[in-house]
């Protein structure tokens, strides 16, 4: 076959070349001026008293970019090799997610090292991870994360405990649904953050106002999904249980909950995603005591402390991802009838 007719090389052959082109400039330019981002941040940093559990500081040492790149490449290679050796134990989405995340991380570091963006606007991941580690050692990151998770957990429990019974009741009693559905559909179209001014008037500045609007954000997706699932239950299923001497409680445990559980879990996942958005908006509005990931991001923004802002966002991303992953595992294990 002539060279003109040779097929183009596959993606697997081009991927190492592209990865080398991405990493090589970083390795060449990273040692030149490792303190440049810190110097730029120091020139633009404001001064003044610090609030509790926050300090604006410049670390004397940051993570070595070469070590970060090497660790990332090692993790990508290890997972890829483990996938080939144990294809049933190592899920393919985990491998692909690690590779895509590693490429983003290395590209982020390369852009920062080459000076293509203002370090105040986009600090290098080495500086972000360094400040995240310092806040973790001081215990401040855990305190802010626990404050946010406590508010989210309480809001979720209240929303789940009120939405699921109400959805089941409306699904089994058509007259109840006829009375309540118009009000529910009118209220659910109002964005939950729009309730923030009223919640401050009703409950004052503090946890209660944030928990209220977070409950509003989580409540309606769970309620709508529960109601839709119960309304789709075949009447023949209910009649079969009653015909064989079952009670209404038997219908509840043997028909309603097993049939509606997949939809309830879907509504729970959607509601938790909305709950994160609403709660962080409430914390950003400074309606809470000085604790929480949203409040940490807000106060870091006033100090132009972009690395701490990015560290807070990374913590939120990790917590939300783990919660959604747990719900997906529950969906797979306890909702097998869905499939």
Coordinates of C-alpha atoms in Angstrom, one line a residue:
X1 CA 0.0 0.0 0.0
X2 CA 1.4 3.4 -0.9
X3 CA 1.9 6.0 1.8
X4 CA -0.9 8.1 0.4
X5 CA -3.4 5.3 0.9
X6 CA -2.3 4.4 4.4
X7 CA -5.1 4.8 7.0
X8 CA -4.8 7.4 9.6
X9 CA -3.2 6.2 12.9
X10 CA -5.7 5.3 15.6
X11 CA -6.5 7.5 18.5
X12 CA -4.6 5.2 20.9
X13 CA -1.4 6.0 19.0
X14 CA -2.0 9.7 18.9
X15 CA -3.0 10.0 22.6
X16 CA 0.6 9.5 24.0
X17 CA 1.9 12.1 21.6
X18 CA -0.8 14.7 22.6
X19 CA -0.2 13.9 26.3
X20 CA 3.6 14.5 25.9
X21 CA 3.0 17.8 24.1
X22 CA 0.8 18.8 27.0
X23 CA 3.2 17.8 29.8
X24 CA 6.5 18.8 28.2
X25 CA 6.0 22.6 28.3
X26 CA 4.9 22.3 31.9
X27 CA 8.0 20.4 32.9
X28 CA 10.2 22.9 31.1
X29 CA 8.7 26.1 32.5
X30 CA 7.5 25.1 36.0
X31 CA 10.9 25.5 37.7
X32 CA 11.5 28.9 36.2
X33 CA 9.5 31.1 38.6
X34 CA 7.5 28.9 41.1
X35 CA 6.8 31.9 43.3
X36 CA 5.3 34.2 40.7
X37 CA 1.6 33.4 41.4
X38 CA 2.2 34.0 45.2
X39 CA 3.9 37.3 44.5
X40 CA 1.1 38.5 42.3
X41 CA -1.5 37.5 44.9
X42 CA 0.5 39.3 47.6
X43 CA 0.5 42.5 45.7
X44 CA -3.3 42.4 45.2
X45 CA -4.3 41.1 48.7
X46 CA -6.3 43.5 50.9
X47 CA -5.5 43.9 54.6
X48 CA -7.7 43.9 57.7
X49 CA -8.9 41.7 60.5
X50 CA -9.7 38.1 59.7
X51 CA -13.0 36.4 60.5
X52 CA -13.0 33.2 62.5
X53 CA -11.7 30.0 60.7
X54 CA -10.2 32.0 57.9
X55 CA -6.7 33.4 57.3
X56 CA -5.2 35.0 54.2
X57 CA -1.7 33.6 54.0
X58 CA 1.0 32.7 51.4
X59 CA 2.5 29.2 51.9
X60 CA 6.3 29.1 52.0
X61 CA 6.2 26.0 49.9
X62 CA 3.7 24.6 47.4
X63 CA 3.3 21.2 45.9
X64 CA 5.9 20.5 43.2
X65 CA 4.2 20.6 39.8
X66 CA 6.5 17.8 38.6
X67 CA 5.3 15.6 41.5
X68 CA 1.7 16.5 40.8
X69 CA 2.0 15.5 37.1
X70 CA 3.9 12.3 37.9
X71 CA 1.3 11.3 40.5
X72 CA -1.5 12.0 38.1
X73 CA 0.1 10.0 35.3
X74 CA 0.9 7.1 37.7
X75 CA -2.8 7.0 38.9
X76 CA -4.0 7.0 35.3
X77 CA -1.6 4.2 34.3
X78 CA -2.3 2.2 37.4
X79 CA -6.1 2.3 36.8
X80 CA -5.7 1.5 33.1
X81 CA -3.5 -1.5 34.0
X82 CA -5.9 -2.7 36.7
X83 CA -8.8 -2.5 34.3
X84 CA -7.0 -4.8 31.9
X85 CA -6.1 -7.3 34.6
X86 CA -9.4 -7.2 36.5
X87 CA -12.0 -5.9 34.1
X88 CA -14.9 -7.0 36.4
X89 CA -13.5 -5.4 39.5
X90 CA -12.4 -2.1 38.1
X91 CA -15.3 -0.3 36.4
X92 CA -14.7 1.4 33.1
X93 CA -16.4 4.7 34.1
X94 CA -13.9 5.0 36.9
X95 CA -10.9 4.6 34.6
X96 CA -12.3 7.1 32.0
X97 CA -13.2 9.6 34.7
X98 CA -9.7 9.4 36.2
X99 CA -8.1 9.9 32.8
X100 CA -10.3 12.8 31.9
X101 CA -9.9 14.4 35.3
X102 CA -6.1 13.9 35.1
X103 CA -6.0 15.6 31.7
X104 CA -7.9 18.5 33.0
X105 CA -5.7 18.8 36.1
X106 CA -2.5 18.7 34.0
X107 CA -3.9 21.2 31.5
X108 CA -4.8 23.5 34.3
X109 CA -1.3 23.4 35.7
X110 CA 0.2 23.9 32.3
X111 CA -1.9 27.0 31.6
X112 CA -0.9 28.5 35.0
X113 CA 2.7 27.6 34.6
X114 CA 2.9 29.2 31.1
X115 CA 1.4 32.4 32.4
X116 CA -1.5 32.3 29.9
X117 CA -4.0 33.5 32.6
X118 CA -4.0 35.9 35.5
X119 CA -3.0 33.8 38.6
X120 CA -5.5 35.9 40.6
X121 CA -8.3 34.7 38.4
X122 CA -7.0 31.1 38.0
X123 CA -4.4 30.0 40.5
X124 CA -2.4 26.8 39.8
X125 CA -3.8 23.6 41.2
X126 CA -0.6 23.1 43.3
X127 CA -1.3 26.3 45.2
X128 CA -5.0 25.3 45.6
X129 CA -4.1 21.9 46.9
X130 CA -1.5 23.4 49.3
X131 CA -4.0 25.8 50.9
X132 CA -6.6 23.0 51.0
X133 CA -4.1 20.8 52.9
X134 CA -3.3 23.7 55.3
X135 CA -7.0 24.3 56.0
X136 CA -7.4 20.6 56.6
X137 CA -4.6 20.4 59.1
X138 CA -6.0 23.4 61.0
X139 CA -9.4 21.7 61.1
X140 CA -11.1 24.7 59.4
X141 CA -12.1 22.9 56.2
X142 CA -13.7 20.0 58.2
X143 CA -15.6 22.6 60.3
X144 CA -17.0 24.4 57.3
X145 CA -17.8 21.2 55.5
X146 CA -19.6 19.7 58.5
X147 CA -21.6 22.9 59.0
X148 CA -22.8 22.8 55.4
X149 CA -23.5 19.0 55.5
X150 CA -25.4 19.3 58.8
X151 CA -27.8 21.9 57.2
X152 CA -28.2 19.9 54.1
X153 CA -28.9 16.7 56.0
X154 CA -31.5 18.3 58.2
X155 CA -33.2 19.9 55.2
X156 CA -33.1 16.6 53.3
X157 CA -34.6 14.6 56.2
X158 CA -37.4 17.1 56.6
X159 CA -38.1 17.2 52.9
X160 CA -38.1 13.4 52.5
X161 CA -40.2 12.8 55.6
X162 CA -42.8 15.3 54.3
X163 CA -42.8 14.7 50.6
X164 CA -43.0 10.9 50.4
X165 CA -46.0 10.5 52.7
X166 CA -47.8 13.4 51.0
X167 CA -47.1 12.0 47.5
X168 CA -48.4 8.6 48.5
X169 CA -51.5 10.1 50.1
X170 CA -52.3 12.2 47.0
X171 CA -51.6 9.2 44.7
X172 CA -54.1 7.0 46.6
X173 CA -56.8 9.7 47.2
X174 CA -57.7 11.5 43.9
X175 CA -59.8 14.1 45.7
X176 CA -56.8 15.1 47.8
X177 CA -54.7 15.4 44.7
X178 CA -57.4 17.6 43.0
X179 CA -57.3 20.0 46.0
X180 CA -53.5 20.2 46.5
X181 CA -52.0 19.9 43.0
X182 CA -52.9 23.5 41.9
X183 CA -51.2 24.9 45.0
X184 CA -48.2 22.7 44.6
X185 CA -47.7 23.5 40.9
X186 CA -48.0 27.2 41.7
X187 CA -45.4 27.1 44.5
X188 CA -42.9 24.7 42.8
X189 CA -42.3 27.1 39.9
X190 CA -41.0 29.8 42.3
X191 CA -37.2 29.4 42.5
X192 CA -36.2 28.4 46.0
X193 CA -33.6 31.3 46.5
X194 CA -36.5 33.7 45.9
X195 CA -37.8 32.7 49.3
X196 CA -34.7 33.9 51.0
X197 CA -35.9 37.5 51.8
X198 CA -39.1 36.2 53.2
X199 CA -37.4 33.4 55.2
X200 CA -35.1 36.0 56.8
X201 CA -38.2 38.0 57.8
X202 CA -39.9 34.9 59.2
X203 CA -37.0 33.1 60.8
X204 CA -34.3 35.8 61.1
X205 CA -30.6 35.5 60.3
X206 CA -29.4 32.1 61.1
X207 CA -29.7 28.4 60.3
X208 CA -33.5 28.3 60.2
X209 CA -33.8 30.5 57.2
X210 CA -31.3 28.5 55.2
X211 CA -32.8 25.2 56.2
X212 CA -36.3 26.5 55.2
X213 CA -35.3 27.4 51.6
X214 CA -33.2 24.3 51.2
X215 CA -36.2 22.3 52.3
X216 CA -38.2 24.1 49.6
X217 CA -35.7 23.2 47.0
X218 CA -35.6 19.5 47.9
X219 CA -39.2 19.0 48.7
X220 CA -40.9 19.5 45.4
X221 CA -38.8 17.1 43.2
X222 CA -39.3 14.3 45.7
X223 CA -43.1 15.0 45.9
X224 CA -43.7 15.2 42.2
X225 CA -41.8 12.0 41.5
X226 CA -43.5 10.2 44.3
X227 CA -46.9 11.3 43.2
X228 CA -46.3 10.4 39.5
X229 CA -45.0 6.9 40.5
X230 CA -48.0 6.2 42.8
X231 CA -50.5 7.3 40.1
X232 CA -48.9 4.9 37.6
X233 CA -49.6 1.9 39.8
X234 CA -52.0 -0.5 38.1
X235 CA -55.3 -0.8 40.0
X236 CA -55.2 -4.6 39.4
X237 CA -52.1 -4.8 41.7
X238 CA -54.0 -3.2 44.5
X239 CA -57.1 -5.3 44.0
X240 CA -55.0 -8.5 44.0
X241 CA -53.6 -7.8 47.4
X242 CA -57.0 -6.8 48.8
X243 CA -58.7 -9.9 47.2
X244 CA -56.3 -12.3 49.0
X245 CA -57.2 -10.7 52.4
X246 CA -54.5 -8.0 52.5
X247 CA -55.0 -4.7 54.3
X248 CA -54.2 -1.2 53.2
X249 CA -50.9 -1.5 55.0
X250 CA -50.1 -4.6 53.0
X251 CA -50.9 -2.6 49.8
X252 CA -48.5 0.1 51.1
X253 CA -45.6 -2.3 51.8
X254 CA -46.1 -4.9 49.0
X255 CA -47.2 -2.7 46.1
X256 CA -46.9 1.1 46.6
X257 CA -43.4 1.4 48.1
X258 CA -41.7 -1.3 45.8
X259 CA -43.3 0.3 42.7
X260 CA -42.6 3.9 43.6
X261 CA -39.1 3.4 45.1
X262 CA -37.1 3.9 41.8
X263 CA -39.0 7.2 41.1
X264 CA -38.5 8.3 44.7
X265 CA -34.8 7.7 44.4
X266 CA -34.7 9.7 41.2
X267 CA -36.5 12.6 42.8
X268 CA -34.1 12.3 45.7
X269 CA -31.1 12.7 43.5
X270 CA -32.6 15.7 41.7
X271 CA -33.7 17.2 45.0
X272 CA -30.3 16.9 46.6
X273 CA -28.7 18.6 43.6
X274 CA -31.1 21.5 43.9
X275 CA -30.5 21.5 47.7
X276 CA -26.8 22.0 47.2
X277 CA -27.5 25.0 44.9
X278 CA -30.0 26.6 47.3
X279 CA -28.0 26.0 50.5
X280 CA -24.8 27.5 49.0
X281 CA -26.8 30.5 47.7
X282 CA -28.1 31.0 51.3
X283 CA -24.6 30.8 52.7
X284 CA -23.3 33.2 50.1
X285 CA -26.0 35.6 51.1
X286 CA -24.3 35.7 54.6
X287 CA -27.5 34.8 56.3
X288 CA -25.8 32.2 58.5
X289 CA -23.2 32.2 61.3
X290 CA -19.7 32.4 60.1
X291 CA -19.4 28.7 59.1
X292 CA -20.1 26.8 56.0
X293 CA -18.5 26.2 52.6
X294 CA -20.6 28.8 50.9
X295 CA -19.6 31.4 53.5
X296 CA -15.9 30.4 53.2
X297 CA -16.1 31.0 49.4
X298 CA -17.8 34.3 50.0
X299 CA -15.3 35.6 52.5
X300 CA -12.4 34.4 50.4
X301 CA -13.8 36.3 47.5
X302 CA -13.7 39.6 49.5
X303 CA -10.0 38.9 50.2
X304 CA -9.2 38.0 46.6
X305 CA -8.2 34.6 47.9
X306 CA -8.9 32.6 44.8
X307 CA -7.1 29.4 45.9
X308 CA -9.4 29.1 48.9
X309 CA -12.4 29.7 46.7
X310 CA -11.2 26.9 44.4
X311 CA -10.5 24.7 47.4
X312 CA -14.1 25.2 48.7
X313 CA -15.5 24.4 45.2
X314 CA -13.4 21.2 45.1
X315 CA -14.7 20.2 48.5
X316 CA -18.3 20.8 47.4
X317 CA -17.7 18.8 44.2
X318 CA -16.3 15.9 46.1
X319 CA -19.1 15.8 48.7
X320 CA -21.9 16.1 46.2
X321 CA -20.3 13.5 44.0
X322 CA -20.0 11.0 46.9
X323 CA -23.6 11.6 47.9
X324 CA -24.9 11.0 44.4
X325 CA -22.7 7.9 44.0
X326 CA -24.2 6.5 47.2
X327 CA -27.7 7.1 46.0
X328 CA -26.9 5.4 42.7
X329 CA -25.6 2.4 44.6
X330 CA -28.8 2.3 46.7
X331 CA -30.8 2.5 43.4
X332 CA -28.9 -0.5 42.0
X333 CA -29.0 -2.6 45.2
X334 CA -32.5 -2.0 46.6
X335 CA -34.5 -1.2 43.4
X336 CA -33.8 -4.3 41.4
X337 CA -37.4 -4.4 40.4
X338 CA -36.8 -1.3 38.3
X339 CA -35.0 -3.5 35.8

